[in-house]
Amino acid sequence: MTKKKRVGVLISGRGSNLQALINACKKRDYPAEIVLVISNVPQAQGLLRAEAALIPTLTIDHKDFPTREDFDAALDAALTDNQVELLCNAGFMRLHTAGFVERWRDRHLNVHPSLLPAFRGLHSHERVIAAGCKISGCTIHFVRAEMDEGPIVAQAAVPVLASDTAETLATRVLEAEHHLYPHALALVASGAVFVKGERVFDSNEQTQVPLFSPPLA
Ligand code: GAR
């Protein structure tokens, strides 16, 4: 197998998607390894998950930096020092500067709990329910300067039930995220997909990667 891609993960909180990536990286033939986890929140639960998996961690608290540029420069320096090749935002709740986004262009993934481009931003589950949607899901996409925007690598769909609250829907979507993120990272890390004209294609350059949809619960 070719060398595993060195992955950095950015978190702000619970880190359940980080855990899904950690679990996937344990598989011998998985094309990526996590070499660094950075949190901007000192108490983030995800840091404990990384430590338990013996992955180096750093806290880079945005509050310690006068500008967003300075904060992103510190992130970038830590990632570069650790020879990170691919970057995964996993519940990282800060917007990046345009310079940082450009530097990591097409090497930087994000997970969002809706079927983008619908319901960007916060409180997506509340808005999905209020809109009367029958289907929601999650998206893994390459990061661009606009929030929750960028070429879509993979999506998974789940039903929205009449009885759903934002919490029950979030739980169902989160489970799909945990399947989808490792799948999408593997596609990117193995070089199975690439970006062309702000769309993601497989290596045939003919077809877009098929929708990945875990079985509905
Ligand atoms: C996840 O649901 C993720 O999709 C969302 O935050 C949660 C983090 O959970 N991210 C965003 O809303 C980014 N726009 P986790 O810390 O347990 O992975």
PDB file of C-alpha atoms and ligand atoms in Angstrom:
ATOM      1  CA  MET A   1       0.000   0.000   0.000  1.00  0.00           C
ATOM      2  CA  THR A   2       1.183   3.561  -0.689  1.00  0.00           C
ATOM      3  CA  LYS A   3       2.156   5.714   2.257  1.00  0.00           C
ATOM      4  CA  LYS A   4      -0.704   6.818   4.496  1.00  0.00           C
ATOM      5  CA  LYS A   5      -1.611  10.501   4.237  1.00  0.00           C
ATOM      6  CA  ARG A   6      -0.775  12.530   7.349  1.00  0.00           C
ATOM      7  CA  VAL A   7      -4.020  14.061   8.626  1.00  0.00           C
ATOM      8  CA  GLY A   8      -4.629  16.896  11.073  1.00  0.00           C
ATOM      9  CA  VAL A   9      -8.041  17.255  12.704  1.00  0.00           C
ATOM     10  CA  LEU A  10      -9.487  20.539  14.003  1.00  0.00           C
ATOM     11  CA  ILE A  11     -12.129  20.326  16.734  1.00  0.00           C
ATOM     12  CA  SER A  12     -14.014  22.597  19.111  1.00  0.00           C
ATOM     13  CA  GLY A  13     -16.032  20.181  21.242  1.00  0.00           C
ATOM     14  CA  ARG A  14     -17.397  16.687  21.708  1.00  0.00           C
ATOM     15  CA  GLY A  15     -15.292  15.090  18.989  1.00  0.00           C
ATOM     16  CA  SER A  16     -17.566  12.213  18.011  1.00  0.00           C
ATOM     17  CA  ASN A  17     -16.620  12.652  14.349  1.00  0.00           C
ATOM     18  CA  LEU A  18     -12.974  12.709  15.409  1.00  0.00           C
ATOM     19  CA  GLN A  19     -13.638   9.391  17.160  1.00  0.00           C
ATOM     20  CA  ALA A  20     -15.095   7.933  13.966  1.00  0.00           C
ATOM     21  CA  LEU A  21     -11.969   9.008  12.081  1.00  0.00           C
ATOM     22  CA  ILE A  22      -9.699   7.600  14.819  1.00  0.00           C
ATOM     23  CA  ASN A  23     -11.526   4.266  14.603  1.00  0.00           C
ATOM     24  CA  ALA A  24     -11.236   4.177  10.809  1.00  0.00           C
ATOM     25  CA  CYS A  25      -7.520   4.992  10.923  1.00  0.00           C
ATOM     26  CA  LYS A  26      -6.922   1.910  13.072  1.00  0.00           C
ATOM     27  CA  LYS A  27      -7.641  -0.280  10.050  1.00  0.00           C
ATOM     28  CA  ARG A  28      -4.408  -1.450   8.471  1.00  0.00           C
ATOM     29  CA  ASP A  29      -5.438  -0.681   4.888  1.00  0.00           C
ATOM     30  CA  TYR A  30      -6.988   2.748   5.635  1.00  0.00           C
ATOM     31  CA  PRO A  31      -5.135   5.355   3.529  1.00  0.00           C
ATOM     32  CA  ALA A  32      -4.763   8.005   6.259  1.00  0.00           C
ATOM     33  CA  GLU A  33      -3.361   8.415   9.768  1.00  0.00           C
ATOM     34  CA  ILE A  34      -4.149  11.191  12.239  1.00  0.00           C
ATOM     35  CA  VAL A  35      -0.898  12.825  13.351  1.00  0.00           C
ATOM     36  CA  LEU A  36      -2.266  15.865  15.188  1.00  0.00           C
ATOM     37  CA  VAL A  37      -5.524  17.048  16.774  1.00  0.00           C
ATOM     38  CA  ILE A  38      -5.924  20.768  17.455  1.00  0.00           C
ATOM     39  CA  SER A  39      -8.714  22.286  19.526  1.00  0.00           C
ATOM     40  CA  ASN A  40      -9.470  25.977  19.849  1.00  0.00           C
ATOM     41  CA  VAL A  41     -11.366  25.190  23.069  1.00  0.00           C
ATOM     42  CA  PRO A  42      -9.196  24.074  26.007  1.00  0.00           C
ATOM     43  CA  GLN A  43     -11.899  21.873  27.608  1.00  0.00           C
ATOM     44  CA  ALA A  44     -13.006  20.116  24.416  1.00  0.00           C
ATOM     45  CA  GLN A  45     -13.969  16.511  25.072  1.00  0.00           C
ATOM     46  CA  GLY A  46     -12.408  15.537  21.761  1.00  0.00           C
ATOM     47  CA  LEU A  47      -8.934  16.226  23.182  1.00  0.00           C
ATOM     48  CA  LEU A  48      -9.463  13.360  25.646  1.00  0.00           C
ATOM     49  CA  ARG A  49     -10.466  11.057  22.789  1.00  0.00           C
ATOM     50  CA  ALA A  50      -7.239  11.895  20.943  1.00  0.00           C
ATOM     51  CA  GLU A  51      -5.134  11.419  24.062  1.00  0.00           C
ATOM     52  CA  ALA A  52      -6.759   8.042  24.697  1.00  0.00           C
ATOM     53  CA  ALA A  53      -5.702   7.048  21.169  1.00  0.00           C
ATOM     54  CA  LEU A  54      -2.153   8.347  21.832  1.00  0.00           C
ATOM     55  CA  ILE A  55      -2.491  11.041  19.166  1.00  0.00           C
ATOM     56  CA  PRO A  56      -0.573  14.290  19.806  1.00  0.00           C
ATOM     57  CA  THR A  57      -2.854  17.194  20.712  1.00  0.00           C
ATOM     58  CA  LEU A  58      -2.547  20.953  20.829  1.00  0.00           C
ATOM     59  CA  THR A  59      -4.836  23.621  22.203  1.00  0.00           C
ATOM     60  CA  ILE A  60      -4.641  26.819  20.204  1.00  0.00           C
ATOM     61  CA  ASP A  61      -7.185  29.096  21.835  1.00  0.00           C
ATOM     62  CA  HIS A  62      -8.493  31.751  19.451  1.00  0.00           C
ATOM     63  CA  LYS A  63      -8.950  34.058  22.453  1.00  0.00           C
ATOM     64  CA  ASP A  64      -5.154  34.261  22.796  1.00  0.00           C
ATOM     65  CA  PHE A  65      -4.785  35.947  19.391  1.00  0.00           C
ATOM     66  CA  PRO A  66      -5.543  39.568  18.488  1.00  0.00           C
ATOM     67  CA  THR A  67      -6.809  38.807  14.970  1.00  0.00           C
ATOM     68  CA  ARG A  68      -8.231  35.900  12.985  1.00  0.00           C
ATOM     69  CA  GLU A  69      -5.140  36.094  10.773  1.00  0.00           C
ATOM     70  CA  ASP A  70      -2.857  35.549  13.788  1.00  0.00           C
ATOM     71  CA  PHE A  71      -4.959  32.608  14.981  1.00  0.00           C
ATOM     72  CA  ASP A  72      -4.941  30.971  11.548  1.00  0.00           C
ATOM     73  CA  ALA A  73      -1.177  31.583  11.240  1.00  0.00           C
ATOM     74  CA  ALA A  74      -0.681  29.668  14.511  1.00  0.00           C
ATOM     75  CA  LEU A  75      -2.855  26.812  13.229  1.00  0.00           C
ATOM     76  CA  ASP A  76      -0.950  26.733   9.970  1.00  0.00           C
ATOM     77  CA  ALA A  77       2.442  26.733  11.712  1.00  0.00           C
ATOM     78  CA  ALA A  78       1.459  23.784  13.918  1.00  0.00           C
ATOM     79  CA  LEU A  79       0.113  21.830  10.938  1.00  0.00           C
ATOM     80  CA  THR A  80       3.208  22.544   8.875  1.00  0.00           C
ATOM     81  CA  ASP A  81       5.555  21.626  11.770  1.00  0.00           C
ATOM     82  CA  ASN A  82       3.830  18.260  11.928  1.00  0.00           C
ATOM     83  CA  GLN A  83       3.967  17.667   8.156  1.00  0.00           C
ATOM     84  CA  VAL A  84       0.190  17.505   7.909  1.00  0.00           C
ATOM     85  CA  GLU A  85      -0.927  16.769   4.342  1.00  0.00           C
ATOM     86  CA  LEU A  86      -4.720  16.719   4.734  1.00  0.00           C
ATOM     87  CA  LEU A  87      -6.846  18.691   7.152  1.00  0.00           C
ATOM     88  CA  CYS A  88     -10.259  17.663   8.546  1.00  0.00           C
ATOM     89  CA  ASN A  89     -12.574  20.025  10.386  1.00  0.00           C
ATOM     90  CA  ALA A  90     -14.667  17.904  12.746  1.00  0.00           C
ATOM     91  CA  GLY A  91     -17.042  20.150  14.647  1.00  0.00           C
ATOM     92  CA  PHE A  92     -14.572  23.041  14.422  1.00  0.00           C
ATOM     93  CA  MET A  93     -16.716  26.110  15.013  1.00  0.00           C
ATOM     94  CA  ARG A  94     -14.480  28.937  13.741  1.00  0.00           C
ATOM     95  CA  LEU A  95     -14.474  30.518  10.306  1.00  0.00           C
ATOM     96  CA  HIS A  96     -11.092  30.496   8.580  1.00  0.00           C
ATOM     97  CA  THR A  97      -9.491  33.478   6.871  1.00  0.00           C
ATOM     98  CA  ALA A  98      -9.337  33.501   3.069  1.00  0.00           C
ATOM     99  CA  GLY A  99      -5.543  33.120   3.214  1.00  0.00           C
ATOM    100  CA  PHE A 100      -5.742  29.946   5.308  1.00  0.00           C
ATOM    101  CA  VAL A 101      -8.447  28.505   3.069  1.00  0.00           C
ATOM    102  CA  GLU A 102      -6.327  29.193  -0.014  1.00  0.00           C
ATOM    103  CA  ARG A 103      -3.255  27.602   1.551  1.00  0.00           C
ATOM    104  CA  TRP A 104      -5.160  24.370   2.286  1.00  0.00           C
ATOM    105  CA  ARG A 105      -7.287  24.455  -0.858  1.00  0.00           C
ATOM    106  CA  ASP A 106      -8.468  20.972  -1.926  1.00  0.00           C
ATOM    107  CA  ARG A 107      -6.609  19.430   1.024  1.00  0.00           C
ATOM    108  CA  HIS A 108      -9.161  20.520   3.625  1.00  0.00           C
ATOM    109  CA  LEU A 109     -12.480  18.821   4.460  1.00  0.00           C
ATOM    110  CA  ASN A 110     -15.462  19.806   6.592  1.00  0.00           C
ATOM    111  CA  VAL A 111     -18.515  17.938   7.839  1.00  0.00           C
ATOM    112  CA  HIS A 112     -21.845  19.752   7.966  1.00  0.00           C
ATOM    113  CA  PRO A 113     -25.109  18.283   9.328  1.00  0.00           C
ATOM    114  CA  SER A 114     -27.363  19.024   6.350  1.00  0.00           C
ATOM    115  CA  LEU A 115     -27.635  18.231   2.671  1.00  0.00           C
ATOM    116  CA  LEU A 116     -25.679  21.225   1.373  1.00  0.00           C
ATOM    117  CA  PRO A 117     -26.167  23.673  -0.204  1.00  0.00           C
ATOM    118  CA  ALA A 118     -29.379  23.687   1.852  1.00  0.00           C
ATOM    119  CA  PHE A 119     -29.273  24.787   5.482  1.00  0.00           C
ATOM    120  CA  ARG A 120     -25.783  26.201   5.819  1.00  0.00           C
ATOM    121  CA  GLY A 121     -24.790  27.610   9.187  1.00  0.00           C
ATOM    122  CA  LEU A 122     -25.978  26.942  12.713  1.00  0.00           C
ATOM    123  CA  HIS A 123     -29.198  25.284  13.908  1.00  0.00           C
ATOM    124  CA  SER A 124     -29.707  23.383  10.668  1.00  0.00           C
ATOM    125  CA  HIS A 125     -31.899  20.682  12.249  1.00  0.00           C
ATOM    126  CA  GLU A 126     -34.388  23.211  13.658  1.00  0.00           C
ATOM    127  CA  ARG A 127     -34.631  24.848  10.232  1.00  0.00           C
ATOM    128  CA  VAL A 128     -35.002  21.499   8.411  1.00  0.00           C
ATOM    129  CA  ILE A 129     -37.946  20.597  10.666  1.00  0.00           C
ATOM    130  CA  ALA A 130     -39.503  24.067  10.393  1.00  0.00           C
ATOM    131  CA  ALA A 131     -39.280  23.839   6.589  1.00  0.00           C
ATOM    132  CA  GLY A 132     -41.170  20.525   6.644  1.00  0.00           C
ATOM    133  CA  CYS A 133     -38.366  18.607   4.897  1.00  0.00           C
ATOM    134  CA  LYS A 134     -38.895  14.852   4.641  1.00  0.00           C
ATOM    135  CA  ILE A 135     -35.220  14.079   4.094  1.00  0.00           C
ATOM    136  CA  SER A 136     -32.106  15.533   5.676  1.00  0.00           C
ATOM    137  CA  GLY A 137     -28.548  14.300   6.020  1.00  0.00           C
ATOM    138  CA  CYS A 138     -24.952  15.338   6.098  1.00  0.00           C
ATOM    139  CA  THR A 139     -22.275  16.510   3.713  1.00  0.00           C
ATOM    140  CA  ILE A 140     -18.506  16.198   3.527  1.00  0.00           C
ATOM    141  CA  HIS A 141     -17.076  18.986   1.379  1.00  0.00           C
ATOM    142  CA  PHE A 142     -13.819  20.726   0.585  1.00  0.00           C
ATOM    143  CA  VAL A 143     -13.518  23.993   2.491  1.00  0.00           C
ATOM    144  CA  ARG A 144     -13.910  27.334   0.754  1.00  0.00           C
ATOM    145  CA  ALA A 145     -13.923  30.869   2.179  1.00  0.00           C
ATOM    146  CA  GLU A 146     -17.725  31.008   2.484  1.00  0.00           C
ATOM    147  CA  MET A 147     -19.176  29.117   5.443  1.00  0.00           C
ATOM    148  CA  ASP A 148     -20.303  25.537   4.649  1.00  0.00           C
ATOM    149  CA  GLU A 149     -19.544  26.008   0.974  1.00  0.00           C
ATOM    150  CA  GLY A 150     -17.256  24.044  -1.318  1.00  0.00           C
ATOM    151  CA  PRO A 151     -17.032  21.022  -3.622  1.00  0.00           C
ATOM    152  CA  ILE A 152     -19.075  18.111  -2.259  1.00  0.00           C
ATOM    153  CA  VAL A 153     -17.185  14.845  -1.744  1.00  0.00           C
ATOM    154  CA  ALA A 154     -20.020  12.749  -0.291  1.00  0.00           C
ATOM    155  CA  GLN A 155     -23.487  12.999   1.191  1.00  0.00           C
ATOM    156  CA  ALA A 156     -25.692  10.704   3.220  1.00  0.00           C
ATOM    157  CA  ALA A 157     -29.465  10.983   3.568  1.00  0.00           C
ATOM    158  CA  VAL A 158     -31.686  10.178   6.530  1.00  0.00           C
ATOM    159  CA  PRO A 159     -35.463  10.480   6.949  1.00  0.00           C
ATOM    160  CA  VAL A 160     -37.051  13.321   8.892  1.00  0.00           C
ATOM    161  CA  LEU A 161     -39.808  11.773  11.008  1.00  0.00           C
ATOM    162  CA  ALA A 162     -43.019  13.591  11.927  1.00  0.00           C
ATOM    163  CA  SER A 163     -42.157  13.078  15.592  1.00  0.00           C
ATOM    164  CA  ASP A 164     -38.626  14.473  15.275  1.00  0.00           C
ATOM    165  CA  THR A 165     -37.226  17.191  17.488  1.00  0.00           C
ATOM    166  CA  ALA A 166     -33.967  18.919  16.600  1.00  0.00           C
ATOM    167  CA  GLU A 167     -32.277  16.570  19.064  1.00  0.00           C
ATOM    168  CA  THR A 168     -33.639  13.298  17.641  1.00  0.00           C
ATOM    169  CA  LEU A 169     -32.881  14.433  14.103  1.00  0.00           C
ATOM    170  CA  ALA A 170     -29.372  15.516  15.141  1.00  0.00           C
ATOM    171  CA  THR A 171     -28.748  12.063  16.604  1.00  0.00           C
ATOM    172  CA  ARG A 172     -29.837  10.329  13.383  1.00  0.00           C
ATOM    173  CA  VAL A 173     -27.776  12.677  11.215  1.00  0.00           C
ATOM    174  CA  LEU A 174     -24.745  12.348  13.497  1.00  0.00           C
ATOM    175  CA  GLU A 175     -24.777   8.574  13.110  1.00  0.00           C
ATOM    176  CA  ALA A 176     -24.690   9.077   9.333  1.00  0.00           C
ATOM    177  CA  GLU A 177     -21.797  11.550   9.751  1.00  0.00           C
ATOM    178  CA  HIS A 178     -19.820   8.869  11.574  1.00  0.00           C
ATOM    179  CA  HIS A 179     -20.153   6.541   8.567  1.00  0.00           C
ATOM    180  CA  LEU A 180     -19.704   9.202   5.931  1.00  0.00           C
ATOM    181  CA  TYR A 181     -16.644  11.098   7.145  1.00  0.00           C
ATOM    182  CA  PRO A 182     -14.276   8.086   7.203  1.00  0.00           C
ATOM    183  CA  HIS A 183     -15.614   7.072   3.780  1.00  0.00           C
ATOM    184  CA  ALA A 184     -15.014  10.539   2.298  1.00  0.00           C
ATOM    185  CA  LEU A 185     -11.579  10.937   3.866  1.00  0.00           C
ATOM    186  CA  ALA A 186     -10.563   7.582   2.394  1.00  0.00           C
ATOM    187  CA  LEU A 187     -11.680   8.729  -1.062  1.00  0.00           C
ATOM    188  CA  VAL A 188      -9.595  11.892  -0.790  1.00  0.00           C
ATOM    189  CA  ALA A 189      -6.555  10.361   0.938  1.00  0.00           C
ATOM    190  CA  SER A 190      -6.299   7.524  -1.566  1.00  0.00           C
ATOM    191  CA  GLY A 191      -6.500   9.941  -4.508  1.00  0.00           C
ATOM    192  CA  ALA A 192      -9.717   8.321  -5.741  1.00  0.00           C
ATOM    193  CA  VAL A 193     -11.350  11.712  -6.269  1.00  0.00           C
ATOM    194  CA  PHE A 194     -10.308  15.163  -7.405  1.00  0.00           C
ATOM    195  CA  VAL A 195     -11.790  18.624  -7.795  1.00  0.00           C
ATOM    196  CA  LYS A 196     -12.539  20.053 -11.211  1.00  0.00           C
ATOM    197  CA  GLY A 197     -14.638  23.155 -11.763  1.00  0.00           C
ATOM    198  CA  GLU A 198     -15.731  23.099  -8.124  1.00  0.00           C
ATOM    199  CA  ARG A 199     -17.178  19.593  -8.472  1.00  0.00           C
ATOM    200  CA  VAL A 200     -15.674  16.334  -7.222  1.00  0.00           C
ATOM    201  CA  PHE A 201     -15.081  13.520  -9.712  1.00  0.00           C
ATOM    202  CA  ASP A 202     -13.699  10.031  -9.524  1.00  0.00           C
ATOM    203  CA  SER A 203     -10.597   9.010 -11.461  1.00  0.00           C
ATOM    204  CA  ASN A 204     -12.518   8.147 -14.657  1.00  0.00           C
ATOM    205  CA  GLU A 205     -13.205  11.857 -14.942  1.00  0.00           C
ATOM    206  CA  GLN A 206     -16.529  10.723 -16.417  1.00  0.00           C
ATOM    207  CA  THR A 207     -18.808  10.194 -13.482  1.00  0.00           C
ATOM    208  CA  GLN A 208     -19.277  11.995 -10.248  1.00  0.00           C
ATOM    209  CA  VAL A 209     -18.796   9.858  -7.150  1.00  0.00           C
ATOM    210  CA  PRO A 210     -22.108   8.120  -6.502  1.00  0.00           C
ATOM    211  CA  LEU A 211     -24.225   9.274  -3.629  1.00  0.00           C
ATOM    212  CA  PHE A 212     -23.232   7.434  -0.495  1.00  0.00           C
ATOM    213  CA  SER A 213     -26.269   6.732   1.556  1.00  0.00           C
ATOM    214  CA  PRO A 214     -26.110   4.466   4.623  1.00  0.00           C
ATOM    215  CA  PRO A 215     -29.162   2.224   4.963  1.00  0.00           C
ATOM    216  CA  LEU A 216     -32.076   4.142   6.462  1.00  0.00           C
ATOM    217  CA  ALA A 217     -32.768   3.211  10.079  1.00  0.00           C
TER     218      ALA A 217
HETATM  219  C1  GAR B   1     -21.427  17.672  14.005  1.00  0.00           C
HETATM  220  O1  GAR B   1     -22.800  17.412  13.899  1.00  0.00           O
HETATM  221  C2  GAR B   1     -20.930  18.466  12.813  1.00  0.00           C
HETATM  222  O2  GAR B   1     -21.578  18.119  11.609  1.00  0.00           O
HETATM  223  C3  GAR B   1     -21.272  19.867  13.223  1.00  0.00           C
HETATM  224  O3  GAR B   1     -20.957  19.927  14.593  1.00  0.00           O
HETATM  225  C4  GAR B   1     -21.126  18.623  15.161  1.00  0.00           C
HETATM  226  C5  GAR B   1     -19.853  18.249  15.887  1.00  0.00           C
HETATM  227  O4  GAR B   1     -20.004  17.066  16.607  1.00  0.00           O
HETATM  228  N1  GAR B   1     -20.516  20.822  12.459  1.00  0.00           N
HETATM  229  C6  GAR B   1     -21.021  21.969  12.007  1.00  0.00           C
HETATM  230  O5  GAR B   1     -22.126  22.344  12.261  1.00  0.00           O
HETATM  231  C7  GAR B   1     -20.059  22.811  11.168  1.00  0.00           C
HETATM  232  N2  GAR B   1     -20.787  23.720  10.341  1.00  0.00           N
HETATM  233  P1  GAR B   1     -18.727  16.269  17.118  1.00  0.00           P
HETATM  234  O6  GAR B   1     -17.845  17.282  17.857  1.00  0.00           O
HETATM  235  O7  GAR B   1     -19.285  15.254  18.068  1.00  0.00           O
HETATM  236  O8  GAR B   1     -18.049  15.670  15.929  1.00  0.00           O
END
